[in-house]
PDB file of C-alpha atoms in Angstrom:
ATOM      1  CA  UNK A   1      12.009  27.789 -19.812  1.00 43.00           C
ATOM      2  CA  UNK A   2      10.473  24.871 -17.965  1.00 49.00           C
ATOM      3  CA  UNK A   3      12.880  23.269 -15.546  1.00 54.00           C
ATOM      4  CA  UNK A   4      13.886  19.836 -16.252  1.00 56.00           C
ATOM      5  CA  UNK A   5      13.215  17.192 -13.431  1.00 64.00           C
ATOM      6  CA  UNK A   6      16.267  15.427 -11.726  1.00 83.00           C
ATOM      7  CA  UNK A   7      16.393  11.921 -12.562  1.00 87.00           C
ATOM      8  CA  UNK A   8      15.456   9.309 -15.006  1.00 91.00           C
ATOM      9  CA  UNK A   9      11.991   9.145 -16.291  1.00 91.00           C
ATOM     10  CA  UNK A  10      10.997   5.677 -15.364  1.00 94.00           C
ATOM     11  CA  UNK A  11       7.259   4.046 -15.113  1.00 95.00           C
ATOM     12  CA  UNK A  12       6.205   1.004 -13.491  1.00 96.00           C
ATOM     13  CA  UNK A  13       5.562  -0.524  -9.872  1.00 96.00           C
ATOM     14  CA  UNK A  14       8.353  -1.737  -7.704  1.00 97.00           C
ATOM     15  CA  UNK A  15       7.089  -4.491  -4.874  1.00 97.00           C
ATOM     16  CA  UNK A  16       8.932  -3.611  -2.325  1.00 96.00           C
ATOM     17  CA  UNK A  17       9.318  -5.788   1.283  1.00 96.00           C
ATOM     18  CA  UNK A  18       9.488  -3.111   3.719  1.00 96.00           C
ATOM     19  CA  UNK A  19      11.877  -3.774   6.522  1.00 94.00           C
ATOM     20  CA  UNK A  20      10.994  -3.114  10.332  1.00 94.00           C
ATOM     21  CA  UNK A  21      12.287  -0.093  11.979  1.00 91.00           C
ATOM     22  CA  UNK A  22      11.947   2.483   8.745  1.00 91.00           C
ATOM     23  CA  UNK A  23       9.160   4.472   7.765  1.00 89.00           C
ATOM     24  CA  UNK A  24       7.208   4.201   4.636  1.00 91.00           C
ATOM     25  CA  UNK A  25       8.324   7.728   3.455  1.00 91.00           C
ATOM     26  CA  UNK A  26      12.024   6.702   4.323  1.00 93.00           C
ATOM     27  CA  UNK A  27      11.630   3.667   2.593  1.00 95.00           C
ATOM     28  CA  UNK A  28      10.314   5.315  -0.519  1.00 95.00           C
ATOM     29  CA  UNK A  29      12.869   7.998  -0.637  1.00 95.00           C
ATOM     30  CA  UNK A  30      15.736   5.729  -0.689  1.00 95.00           C
ATOM     31  CA  UNK A  31      14.348   3.454  -3.162  1.00 96.00           C
ATOM     32  CA  UNK A  32      13.622   6.488  -5.434  1.00 95.00           C
ATOM     33  CA  UNK A  33      17.428   7.258  -4.893  1.00 94.00           C
ATOM     34  CA  UNK A  34      18.379   3.661  -5.667  1.00 94.00           C
ATOM     35  CA  UNK A  35      16.290   4.090  -9.102  1.00 94.00           C
ATOM     36  CA  UNK A  36      17.528   7.860  -9.822  1.00 93.00           C
ATOM     37  CA  UNK A  37      13.710   7.915 -10.488  1.00 94.00           C
ATOM     38  CA  UNK A  38      12.240  11.485 -11.431  1.00 93.00           C
ATOM     39  CA  UNK A  39       9.063  10.734  -9.590  1.00 94.00           C
ATOM     40  CA  UNK A  40       7.742   8.147  -7.033  1.00 95.00           C
ATOM     41  CA  UNK A  41       5.284   7.403  -4.527  1.00 92.00           C
ATOM     42  CA  UNK A  42       4.247   4.942  -2.360  1.00 88.00           C
ATOM     43  CA  UNK A  43       0.851   3.193  -2.016  1.00 84.00           C
ATOM     44  CA  UNK A  44      -0.387   3.164   1.537  1.00 80.00           C
ATOM     45  CA  UNK A  45       1.644   3.756   4.812  1.00 83.00           C
ATOM     46  CA  UNK A  46       3.035   0.851   6.780  1.00 88.00           C
ATOM     47  CA  UNK A  47       4.338   1.438  10.269  1.00 86.00           C
ATOM     48  CA  UNK A  48       7.831   1.478  11.358  1.00 87.00           C
ATOM     49  CA  UNK A  49       7.086  -1.913  13.051  1.00 90.00           C
ATOM     50  CA  UNK A  50       5.423  -3.317  10.386  1.00 93.00           C
ATOM     51  CA  UNK A  51       7.153  -4.915   7.588  1.00 96.00           C
ATOM     52  CA  UNK A  52       6.225  -6.374   4.063  1.00 96.00           C
ATOM     53  CA  UNK A  53       4.394  -5.222   0.840  1.00 96.00           C
ATOM     54  CA  UNK A  54       4.763  -1.662  -0.013  1.00 96.00           C
ATOM     55  CA  UNK A  55       4.387  -0.865  -3.667  1.00 96.00           C
ATOM     56  CA  UNK A  56       6.451   1.848  -5.241  1.00 96.00           C
ATOM     57  CA  UNK A  57       5.144   3.728  -7.914  1.00 96.00           C
ATOM     58  CA  UNK A  58       7.634   5.436 -10.433  1.00 96.00           C
ATOM     59  CA  UNK A  59       6.498   8.119 -13.006  1.00 94.00           C
ATOM     60  CA  UNK A  60       3.189   7.913 -14.313  1.00 94.00           C
ATOM     61  CA  UNK A  61       2.393   4.978 -12.166  1.00 95.00           C
ATOM     62  CA  UNK A  62       1.876   7.366  -9.361  1.00 94.00           C
ATOM     63  CA  UNK A  63      -1.289   8.406 -11.164  1.00 93.00           C
ATOM     64  CA  UNK A  64      -2.912   5.075 -10.440  1.00 93.00           C
ATOM     65  CA  UNK A  65      -1.505   4.436  -6.929  1.00 91.00           C
ATOM     66  CA  UNK A  66      -4.635   5.560  -5.519  1.00 91.00           C
ATOM     67  CA  UNK A  67      -6.464   2.441  -7.008  1.00 91.00           C
ATOM     68  CA  UNK A  68      -3.916   0.416  -5.048  1.00 91.00           C
ATOM     69  CA  UNK A  69      -4.767   2.264  -1.962  1.00 88.00           C
ATOM     70  CA  UNK A  70      -8.331   1.482  -2.276  1.00 90.00           C
ATOM     71  CA  UNK A  71      -7.571  -2.213  -3.002  1.00 93.00           C
ATOM     72  CA  UNK A  72      -7.967  -4.732  -0.101  1.00 94.00           C
ATOM     73  CA  UNK A  73      -4.839  -6.158   1.859  1.00 96.00           C
ATOM     74  CA  UNK A  74      -3.708  -9.081   3.635  1.00 97.00           C
ATOM     75  CA  UNK A  75      -1.580  -9.528   6.799  1.00 97.00           C
ATOM     76  CA  UNK A  76      -0.204 -11.616   9.190  1.00 98.00           C
ATOM     77  CA  UNK A  77       0.036 -10.363  12.811  1.00 98.00           C
ATOM     78  CA  UNK A  78       1.501 -11.852  16.025  1.00 98.00           C
ATOM     79  CA  UNK A  79      -0.069 -10.353  19.011  1.00 98.00           C
ATOM     80  CA  UNK A  80       0.732 -10.771  22.705  1.00 98.00           C
ATOM     81  CA  UNK A  81      -1.978 -11.389  25.129  1.00 98.00           C
ATOM     82  CA  UNK A  82      -2.117 -10.368  28.571  1.00 97.00           C
ATOM     83  CA  UNK A  83      -0.883  -6.792  28.017  1.00 96.00           C
ATOM     84  CA  UNK A  84      -2.585  -3.761  26.724  1.00 92.00           C
ATOM     85  CA  UNK A  85      -0.638  -0.419  25.389  1.00 90.00           C
ATOM     86  CA  UNK A  86      -1.548   3.274  24.541  1.00 87.00           C
ATOM     87  CA  UNK A  87      -0.526   2.227  21.053  1.00 87.00           C
ATOM     88  CA  UNK A  88      -1.851  -1.216  20.652  1.00 90.00           C
ATOM     89  CA  UNK A  89       1.361  -2.275  19.700  1.00 91.00           C
ATOM     90  CA  UNK A  90       4.819  -3.081  21.057  1.00 92.00           C
ATOM     91  CA  UNK A  91       6.143   0.433  20.480  1.00 88.00           C
ATOM     92  CA  UNK A  92       3.705   2.148  22.887  1.00 85.00           C
ATOM     93  CA  UNK A  93       3.772   2.218  27.094  1.00 86.00           C
ATOM     94  CA  UNK A  94       2.007  -0.542  28.823  1.00 92.00           C
ATOM     95  CA  UNK A  95      -1.459   0.554  29.977  1.00 87.00           C
ATOM     96  CA  UNK A  96      -2.069  -2.513  31.936  1.00 92.00           C
ATOM     97  CA  UNK A  97      -1.466  -6.308  32.819  1.00 96.00           C
ATOM     98  CA  UNK A  98      -3.685  -8.884  33.385  1.00 96.00           C
ATOM     99  CA  UNK A  99      -3.669 -12.969  33.621  1.00 96.00           C
ATOM    100  CA  UNK A 100      -4.318 -14.870  30.689  1.00 96.00           C
ATOM    101  CA  UNK A 101      -7.000 -17.387  31.332  1.00 95.00           C
ATOM    102  CA  UNK A 102      -8.194 -18.274  28.174  1.00 96.00           C
ATOM    103  CA  UNK A 103      -8.383 -21.586  25.488  1.00 95.00           C
ATOM    104  CA  UNK A 104      -7.706 -21.920  21.989  1.00 96.00           C
ATOM    105  CA  UNK A 105     -11.401 -22.609  21.245  1.00 96.00           C
ATOM    106  CA  UNK A 106     -12.378 -19.256  23.165  1.00 97.00           C
ATOM    107  CA  UNK A 107      -9.698 -17.623  21.306  1.00 97.00           C
ATOM    108  CA  UNK A 108     -10.787 -19.279  17.571  1.00 97.00           C
ATOM    109  CA  UNK A 109     -14.706 -17.949  18.756  1.00 97.00           C
ATOM    110  CA  UNK A 110     -13.387 -14.796  19.484  1.00 97.00           C
ATOM    111  CA  UNK A 111     -11.800 -14.110  16.250  1.00 97.00           C
ATOM    112  CA  UNK A 112     -14.665 -15.003  13.794  1.00 97.00           C
ATOM    113  CA  UNK A 113     -17.068 -12.137  15.612  1.00 97.00           C
ATOM    114  CA  UNK A 114     -14.649  -9.556  14.074  1.00 96.00           C
ATOM    115  CA  UNK A 115     -15.424 -11.057  10.304  1.00 97.00           C
ATOM    116  CA  UNK A 116     -17.655  -8.912   7.874  1.00 97.00           C
ATOM    117  CA  UNK A 117     -18.691  -5.555   7.883  1.00 96.00           C
ATOM    118  CA  UNK A 118     -18.048  -3.196  10.940  1.00 93.00           C
ATOM    119  CA  UNK A 119     -17.484   0.082  12.371  1.00 90.00           C
ATOM    120  CA  UNK A 120     -13.757   1.156  13.119  1.00 87.00           C
ATOM    121  CA  UNK A 121     -12.537   4.485  14.550  1.00 77.00           C
ATOM    122  CA  UNK A 122      -8.918   4.923  13.626  1.00 71.00           C
ATOM    123  CA  UNK A 123      -6.691   4.919  16.109  1.00 71.00           C
ATOM    124  CA  UNK A 124      -5.289   7.864  17.749  1.00 62.00           C
ATOM    125  CA  UNK A 125      -1.364   6.797  16.452  1.00 63.00           C
ATOM    126  CA  UNK A 126      -2.457   6.726  13.064  1.00 62.00           C
ATOM    127  CA  UNK A 127      -1.167   8.791  10.308  1.00 61.00           C
ATOM    128  CA  UNK A 128      -4.507  10.148   9.440  1.00 66.00           C
ATOM    129  CA  UNK A 129      -4.844  13.910   9.656  1.00 71.00           C
ATOM    130  CA  UNK A 130      -7.218  16.345  11.865  1.00 67.00           C
ATOM    131  CA  UNK A 131      -6.949  19.856  10.760  1.00 66.00           C
ATOM    132  CA  UNK A 132      -3.728  19.322   8.585  1.00 72.00           C
ATOM    133  CA  UNK A 133      -1.891  17.148  11.498  1.00 74.00           C
ATOM    134  CA  UNK A 134      -1.161  13.622  11.897  1.00 69.00           C
ATOM    135  CA  UNK A 135      -3.199  12.041  14.590  1.00 66.00           C
ATOM    136  CA  UNK A 136      -0.401  10.525  16.261  1.00 68.00           C
ATOM    137  CA  UNK A 137       1.086  13.904  16.729  1.00 73.00           C
ATOM    138  CA  UNK A 138      -1.571  14.655  19.074  1.00 71.00           C
ATOM    139  CA  UNK A 139      -1.352  11.427  20.884  1.00 66.00           C
ATOM    140  CA  UNK A 140       2.266  12.128  21.543  1.00 72.00           C
ATOM    141  CA  UNK A 141       0.888  15.408  23.331  1.00 70.00           C
ATOM    142  CA  UNK A 142      -2.017  13.189  25.013  1.00 74.00           C
ATOM    143  CA  UNK A 143      -4.261  15.278  22.931  1.00 73.00           C
ATOM    144  CA  UNK A 144      -7.353  13.402  22.204  1.00 75.00           C
ATOM    145  CA  UNK A 145      -9.112  14.412  19.072  1.00 72.00           C
ATOM    146  CA  UNK A 146     -12.628  13.766  17.193  1.00 73.00           C
ATOM    147  CA  UNK A 147     -12.167  10.972  14.782  1.00 74.00           C
ATOM    148  CA  UNK A 148     -14.668   9.700  12.327  1.00 78.00           C
ATOM    149  CA  UNK A 149     -16.198   6.149  12.292  1.00 79.00           C
ATOM    150  CA  UNK A 150     -15.379   4.370   9.040  1.00 85.00           C
ATOM    151  CA  UNK A 151     -16.958   1.206   7.464  1.00 92.00           C
ATOM    152  CA  UNK A 152     -14.536  -1.631   7.339  1.00 94.00           C
ATOM    153  CA  UNK A 153     -14.747  -5.158   5.661  1.00 97.00           C
ATOM    154  CA  UNK A 154     -12.669  -8.073   7.618  1.00 97.00           C
ATOM    155  CA  UNK A 155     -13.035 -10.861   4.881  1.00 97.00           C
ATOM    156  CA  UNK A 156     -11.496 -13.167   6.685  1.00 97.00           C
ATOM    157  CA  UNK A 157      -9.665 -13.451  10.279  1.00 97.00           C
ATOM    158  CA  UNK A 158      -8.080 -17.000  10.212  1.00 97.00           C
ATOM    159  CA  UNK A 159      -6.772 -18.429  13.444  1.00 97.00           C
ATOM    160  CA  UNK A 160      -2.794 -19.767  12.827  1.00 98.00           C
ATOM    161  CA  UNK A 161      -1.530 -20.536  16.103  1.00 97.00           C
ATOM    162  CA  UNK A 162      -1.279 -20.041  19.904  1.00 97.00           C
ATOM    163  CA  UNK A 163       1.571 -20.482  22.088  1.00 96.00           C
ATOM    164  CA  UNK A 164       0.172 -20.635  25.483  1.00 93.00           C
ATOM    165  CA  UNK A 165       3.582 -20.262  26.962  1.00 94.00           C
ATOM    166  CA  UNK A 166       4.328 -17.132  25.865  1.00 97.00           C
ATOM    167  CA  UNK A 167       0.652 -16.073  25.097  1.00 97.00           C
ATOM    168  CA  UNK A 168       1.033 -14.997  21.917  1.00 98.00           C
ATOM    169  CA  UNK A 169      -1.214 -15.696  18.849  1.00 98.00           C
ATOM    170  CA  UNK A 170      -1.051 -15.548  15.125  1.00 98.00           C
ATOM    171  CA  UNK A 171      -3.712 -14.871  12.786  1.00 98.00           C
ATOM    172  CA  UNK A 172      -3.917 -13.901   8.988  1.00 98.00           C
ATOM    173  CA  UNK A 173      -6.017 -10.921   8.230  1.00 98.00           C
ATOM    174  CA  UNK A 174      -7.545 -10.262   4.770  1.00 98.00           C
ATOM    175  CA  UNK A 175      -9.541  -6.970   5.177  1.00 97.00           C
ATOM    176  CA  UNK A 176     -10.813  -3.915   3.074  1.00 95.00           C
ATOM    177  CA  UNK A 177      -8.585  -0.525   2.794  1.00 91.00           C
ATOM    178  CA  UNK A 178      -8.574   1.685   5.742  1.00 87.00           C
ATOM    179  CA  UNK A 179      -8.734  -1.468   8.317  1.00 92.00           C
ATOM    180  CA  UNK A 180      -6.337  -0.858  11.321  1.00 91.00           C
ATOM    181  CA  UNK A 181      -4.988  -4.099  12.332  1.00 95.00           C
ATOM    182  CA  UNK A 182      -3.920  -2.694  15.294  1.00 92.00           C
ATOM    183  CA  UNK A 183      -7.220  -1.754  16.629  1.00 92.00           C
ATOM    184  CA  UNK A 184      -8.765  -5.315  15.814  1.00 95.00           C
ATOM    185  CA  UNK A 185      -5.975  -6.432  18.206  1.00 95.00           C
ATOM    186  CA  UNK A 186      -6.873  -4.497  20.855  1.00 92.00           C
ATOM    187  CA  UNK A 187     -10.546  -5.096  20.801  1.00 93.00           C
ATOM    188  CA  UNK A 188      -9.770  -8.699  20.784  1.00 96.00           C
ATOM    189  CA  UNK A 189      -7.684  -8.449  23.541  1.00 95.00           C
ATOM    190  CA  UNK A 190     -10.632  -6.347  25.537  1.00 93.00           C
ATOM    191  CA  UNK A 191     -13.218  -9.222  24.148  1.00 96.00           C
ATOM    192  CA  UNK A 192     -10.900 -12.147  25.903  1.00 97.00           C
ATOM    193  CA  UNK A 193     -10.679  -9.856  29.123  1.00 96.00           C
ATOM    194  CA  UNK A 194      -7.171  -9.708  29.236  1.00 96.00           C
ATOM    195  CA  UNK A 195      -5.898  -7.236  26.836  1.00 95.00           C
ATOM    196  CA  UNK A 196      -3.421  -7.727  23.602  1.00 95.00           C
ATOM    197  CA  UNK A 197      -1.309  -5.568  21.849  1.00 95.00           C
ATOM    198  CA  UNK A 198       0.611  -6.056  18.292  1.00 96.00           C
ATOM    199  CA  UNK A 199       4.070  -7.476  18.479  1.00 97.00           C
ATOM    200  CA  UNK A 200       4.804  -8.290  14.714  1.00 97.00           C
ATOM    201  CA  UNK A 201       2.741  -7.289  11.271  1.00 97.00           C
ATOM    202  CA  UNK A 202       3.631  -8.410   7.885  1.00 97.00           C
ATOM    203  CA  UNK A 203       1.811  -7.079   4.814  1.00 96.00           C
ATOM    204  CA  UNK A 204       1.995 -10.095   2.554  1.00 96.00           C
ATOM    205  CA  UNK A 205      -0.215  -9.045  -0.032  1.00 95.00           C
ATOM    206  CA  UNK A 206      -1.776  -6.015  -1.424  1.00 95.00           C
ATOM    207  CA  UNK A 207      -4.463  -6.576  -4.069  1.00 91.00           C
ATOM    208  CA  UNK A 208      -3.582  -9.383  -6.343  1.00 89.00           C
ATOM    209  CA  UNK A 209       0.305  -8.915  -6.610  1.00 93.00           C
ATOM    210  CA  UNK A 210       2.396 -11.719  -5.860  1.00 88.00           C
ATOM    211  CA  UNK A 211       4.385 -11.727  -2.602  1.00 91.00           C
ATOM    212  CA  UNK A 212       7.381 -13.729  -4.149  1.00 92.00           C
ATOM    213  CA  UNK A 213       8.027 -10.645  -6.335  1.00 93.00           C
ATOM    214  CA  UNK A 214       8.744  -8.739  -3.571  1.00 97.00           C
ATOM    215  CA  UNK A 215      12.714  -7.284  -3.216  1.00 97.00           C
ATOM    216  CA  UNK A 216      14.109  -5.732  -0.373  1.00 97.00           C
ATOM    217  CA  UNK A 217      15.784  -2.372  -0.429  1.00 96.00           C
ATOM    218  CA  UNK A 218      19.292  -4.191   0.297  1.00 96.00           C
ATOM    219  CA  UNK A 219      18.592  -6.261  -2.876  1.00 95.00           C
ATOM    220  CA  UNK A 220      18.126  -3.229  -5.020  1.00 95.00           C
ATOM    221  CA  UNK A 221      21.059  -1.373  -3.337  1.00 93.00           C
ATOM    222  CA  UNK A 222      23.345  -4.587  -4.366  1.00 92.00           C
ATOM    223  CA  UNK A 223      22.092  -4.718  -8.112  1.00 90.00           C
ATOM    224  CA  UNK A 224      23.515  -1.053  -8.392  1.00 89.00           C
ATOM    225  CA  UNK A 225      26.739  -1.297  -6.252  1.00 87.00           C
ATOM    226  CA  UNK A 226      27.476  -3.943  -8.949  1.00 83.00           C
ATOM    227  CA  UNK A 227      27.200  -1.488 -11.436  1.00 75.00           C
ATOM    228  CA  UNK A 228      29.929   0.753  -9.600  1.00 70.00           C
ATOM    229  CA  UNK A 229      33.782   0.863 -10.328  1.00 59.00           C
ATOM    230  CA  UNK A 230      34.462   2.003  -6.776  1.00 54.00           C
ATOM    231  CA  UNK A 231      32.638   3.153  -4.128  1.00 56.00           C
ATOM    232  CA  UNK A 232      33.723   6.771  -5.165  1.00 51.00           C
ATOM    233  CA  UNK A 233      31.790   6.501  -8.306  1.00 52.00           C
ATOM    234  CA  UNK A 234      29.266   9.291  -9.080  1.00 57.00           C
ATOM    235  CA  UNK A 235      25.826   8.751 -10.147  1.00 61.00           C
ATOM    236  CA  UNK A 236      26.988   9.230 -14.058  1.00 57.00           C
ATOM    237  CA  UNK A 237      29.443   6.913 -13.448  1.00 60.00           C
ATOM    238  CA  UNK A 238      26.975   3.937 -12.698  1.00 73.00           C
ATOM    239  CA  UNK A 239      26.905   1.329 -15.519  1.00 71.00           C
ATOM    240  CA  UNK A 240      23.942   1.380 -17.807  1.00 78.00           C
ATOM    241  CA  UNK A 241      23.475  -2.151 -17.094  1.00 78.00           C
ATOM    242  CA  UNK A 242      22.795  -1.662 -13.350  1.00 81.00           C
ATOM    243  CA  UNK A 243      19.681   0.036 -14.258  1.00 86.00           C
ATOM    244  CA  UNK A 244      18.722  -2.184 -16.886  1.00 89.00           C
ATOM    245  CA  UNK A 245      18.739  -5.085 -14.196  1.00 89.00           C
ATOM    246  CA  UNK A 246      16.635  -2.766 -11.892  1.00 93.00           C
ATOM    247  CA  UNK A 247      14.054  -1.820 -14.421  1.00 94.00           C
ATOM    248  CA  UNK A 248      13.642  -5.502 -14.835  1.00 94.00           C
ATOM    249  CA  UNK A 249      12.178  -6.004 -11.523  1.00 96.00           C
ATOM    250  CA  UNK A 250       9.579  -3.058 -12.509  1.00 96.00           C
ATOM    251  CA  UNK A 251       5.774  -4.331 -13.106  1.00 96.00           C
ATOM    252  CA  UNK A 252       3.785  -2.720 -16.034  1.00 95.00           C
ATOM    253  CA  UNK A 253       1.694   0.543 -14.790  1.00 93.00           C
ATOM    254  CA  UNK A 254      -1.429  -1.449 -15.428  1.00 93.00           C
ATOM    255  CA  UNK A 255      -0.859  -3.726 -12.913  1.00 94.00           C
ATOM    256  CA  UNK A 256      -1.980  -1.293 -10.548  1.00 93.00           C
ATOM    257  CA  UNK A 257      -5.610  -1.147 -11.901  1.00 94.00           C
ATOM    258  CA  UNK A 258      -5.692  -4.847 -13.339  1.00 91.00           C
ATOM    259  CA  UNK A 259      -8.733  -5.443 -10.987  1.00 90.00           C
ATOM    260  CA  UNK A 260     -10.745  -3.321 -12.963  1.00 92.00           C
ATOM    261  CA  UNK A 261     -12.589  -4.500 -16.087  1.00 91.00           C
ATOM    262  CA  UNK A 262     -10.861  -3.787 -19.414  1.00 92.00           C
ATOM    263  CA  UNK A 263     -12.603  -1.634 -22.237  1.00 91.00           C
ATOM    264  CA  UNK A 264     -10.657  -1.860 -25.343  1.00 92.00           C
ATOM    265  CA  UNK A 265     -11.177   0.930 -27.919  1.00 91.00           C
ATOM    266  CA  UNK A 266      -9.617   1.633 -31.349  1.00 91.00           C
ATOM    267  CA  UNK A 267      -6.188   3.262 -31.928  1.00 91.00           C
ATOM    268  CA  UNK A 268      -7.652   6.439 -33.223  1.00 91.00           C
ATOM    269  CA  UNK A 269     -10.295   6.719 -30.684  1.00 91.00           C
ATOM    270  CA  UNK A 270      -7.252   5.902 -28.348  1.00 89.00           C
ATOM    271  CA  UNK A 271      -5.765   9.043 -29.307  1.00 89.00           C
ATOM    272  CA  UNK A 272      -8.631  11.258 -28.636  1.00 89.00           C
ATOM    273  CA  UNK A 273      -8.964   9.519 -25.048  1.00 90.00           C
ATOM    274  CA  UNK A 274      -5.735  10.029 -24.336  1.00 87.00           C
ATOM    275  CA  UNK A 275      -6.022  13.670 -25.171  1.00 86.00           C
ATOM    276  CA  UNK A 276      -9.119  13.956 -22.707  1.00 84.00           C
ATOM    277  CA  UNK A 277     -12.169  13.705 -25.114  1.00 86.00           C
ATOM    278  CA  UNK A 278     -15.055  11.273 -24.360  1.00 87.00           C
ATOM    279  CA  UNK A 279     -15.523   8.462 -26.404  1.00 87.00           C
ATOM    280  CA  UNK A 280     -19.235   7.060 -26.817  1.00 86.00           C
ATOM    281  CA  UNK A 281     -19.094   3.431 -26.373  1.00 84.00           C
ATOM    282  CA  UNK A 282     -22.467   1.441 -27.256  1.00 81.00           C
ATOM    283  CA  UNK A 283     -23.534  -0.723 -24.107  1.00 78.00           C
ATOM    284  CA  UNK A 284     -21.026   0.176 -21.632  1.00 80.00           C
ATOM    285  CA  UNK A 285     -22.130  -0.241 -17.895  1.00 80.00           C
ATOM    286  CA  UNK A 286     -21.603   2.356 -15.283  1.00 82.00           C
ATOM    287  CA  UNK A 287     -18.002   2.308 -13.333  1.00 86.00           C
ATOM    288  CA  UNK A 288     -14.735   2.929 -13.560  1.00 92.00           C
ATOM    289  CA  UNK A 289     -12.595   1.020 -16.108  1.00 92.00           C
ATOM    290  CA  UNK A 290      -9.213   0.264 -17.550  1.00 93.00           C
ATOM    291  CA  UNK A 291      -8.683   1.379 -21.009  1.00 93.00           C
ATOM    292  CA  UNK A 292      -6.653  -0.059 -23.789  1.00 93.00           C
ATOM    293  CA  UNK A 293      -6.313   0.502 -27.361  1.00 91.00           C
ATOM    294  CA  UNK A 294      -5.650  -1.545 -30.641  1.00 91.00           C
ATOM    295  CA  UNK A 295      -5.134  -5.087 -31.360  1.00 92.00           C
ATOM    296  CA  UNK A 296      -2.329  -4.759 -29.128  1.00 93.00           C
ATOM    297  CA  UNK A 297      -4.281  -3.925 -26.166  1.00 93.00           C
ATOM    298  CA  UNK A 298      -1.877  -0.910 -25.185  1.00 93.00           C
ATOM    299  CA  UNK A 299      -2.697   0.138 -21.604  1.00 94.00           C
ATOM    300  CA  UNK A 300      -3.667   4.117 -22.085  1.00 93.00           C
ATOM    301  CA  UNK A 301      -5.473   5.023 -18.846  1.00 93.00           C
ATOM    302  CA  UNK A 302      -8.530   4.844 -16.673  1.00 94.00           C
ATOM    303  CA  UNK A 303     -11.824   6.064 -17.696  1.00 93.00           C
ATOM    304  CA  UNK A 304     -15.402   6.043 -16.336  1.00 92.00           C
ATOM    305  CA  UNK A 305     -18.633   6.255 -17.984  1.00 85.00           C
ATOM    306  CA  UNK A 306     -20.429   9.697 -17.623  1.00 80.00           C
ATOM    307  CA  UNK A 307     -24.269  10.850 -17.272  1.00 77.00           C
ATOM    308  CA  UNK A 308     -24.060  11.042 -21.351  1.00 80.00           C
ATOM    309  CA  UNK A 309     -23.363   7.405 -21.240  1.00 80.00           C
ATOM    310  CA  UNK A 310     -19.687   8.156 -22.679  1.00 86.00           C
ATOM    311  CA  UNK A 311     -16.567   6.811 -21.602  1.00 90.00           C
ATOM    312  CA  UNK A 312     -15.097   9.873 -20.098  1.00 90.00           C
ATOM    313  CA  UNK A 313     -10.791   9.765 -19.292  1.00 90.00           C
ATOM    314  CA  UNK A 314     -10.020   9.915 -15.464  1.00 91.00           C
ATOM    315  CA  UNK A 315      -6.454   9.274 -15.649  1.00 91.00           C
ATOM    316  CA  UNK A 316      -4.416   8.846 -19.009  1.00 90.00           C
ATOM    317  CA  UNK A 317      -0.726   8.831 -19.853  1.00 88.00           C
ATOM    318  CA  UNK A 318       1.240  11.715 -21.122  1.00 78.00           C
ATOM    319  CA  UNK A 319       3.524   9.764 -23.521  1.00 60.00           C
ATOM    320  CA  UNK A 320       0.326   9.199 -25.238  1.00 53.00           C
ATOM    321  CA  UNK A 321      -0.915  12.918 -25.284  1.00 48.00           C
ATOM    322  CA  UNK A 322       0.165  15.534 -28.283  1.00 41.00           C
ATOM    323  CA  UNK A 323       3.003  17.306 -27.148  1.00 37.00           C
TER     324      UNK A 323
END
């Protein structure tokens, strides 16, 4: 007999505003516990120093989390000039200090050189793995390991302000997946000849998700607590209304793939597709698409055109598949 998973079988995406000092996994586990969800996953880690948008996928939405991992991101970053650190942020040890003898015009000119497509080596203090182990663990032991260069795209790097009194600059960066803002700041500091490191990093956008819909852990915890009659209440004693309110914060699963082109098929073909069968669609162009079914355009999954010109299922919803 199959073992039933603990928790509620909820599906959707929560736009969590991560606070400073917590790891992304810690935030994920706390959100999962508050929602009492059977399954949850995040869509791209933020450093403990960083704050901002961390989409949490619940239930079947986890099937589409990779698309959020692959989408572009927007960050607001504040950096301190004149000091370079081992981690390229304020949590690292100081490597060197130099006087800051640059003008705002020089800073703005230097910033523009980072826009466009370029190669970037991941930081040794990143969560990327080498032989199954995160790079930051090697770095903490003073071990340097090989890292593969990756192509990144800085769509825009906008100058916001420069405080000559504190030698702090602030910028807004719109970048492709896998871009390390800390590395950009470290490289900028070297280009300016004075060194630099990140002192504040806030992710304001993931894909097209609106920042105004973000909520904090404290806010969702408060909503849950309102459903308790006393502090000693157990999970099963929490009011159902508390979960109803919490669930209204969840965005539909298909928002994770909203950027994909939509292909609408009949309800009959939708049942075939949901069961893993390929569907032939005349004139279908190559690529990954978001698939909906029927006149109601019900989201049923993600597909891709195969070599035969058919729409082949990549990710489908279990709730639509025959049991």
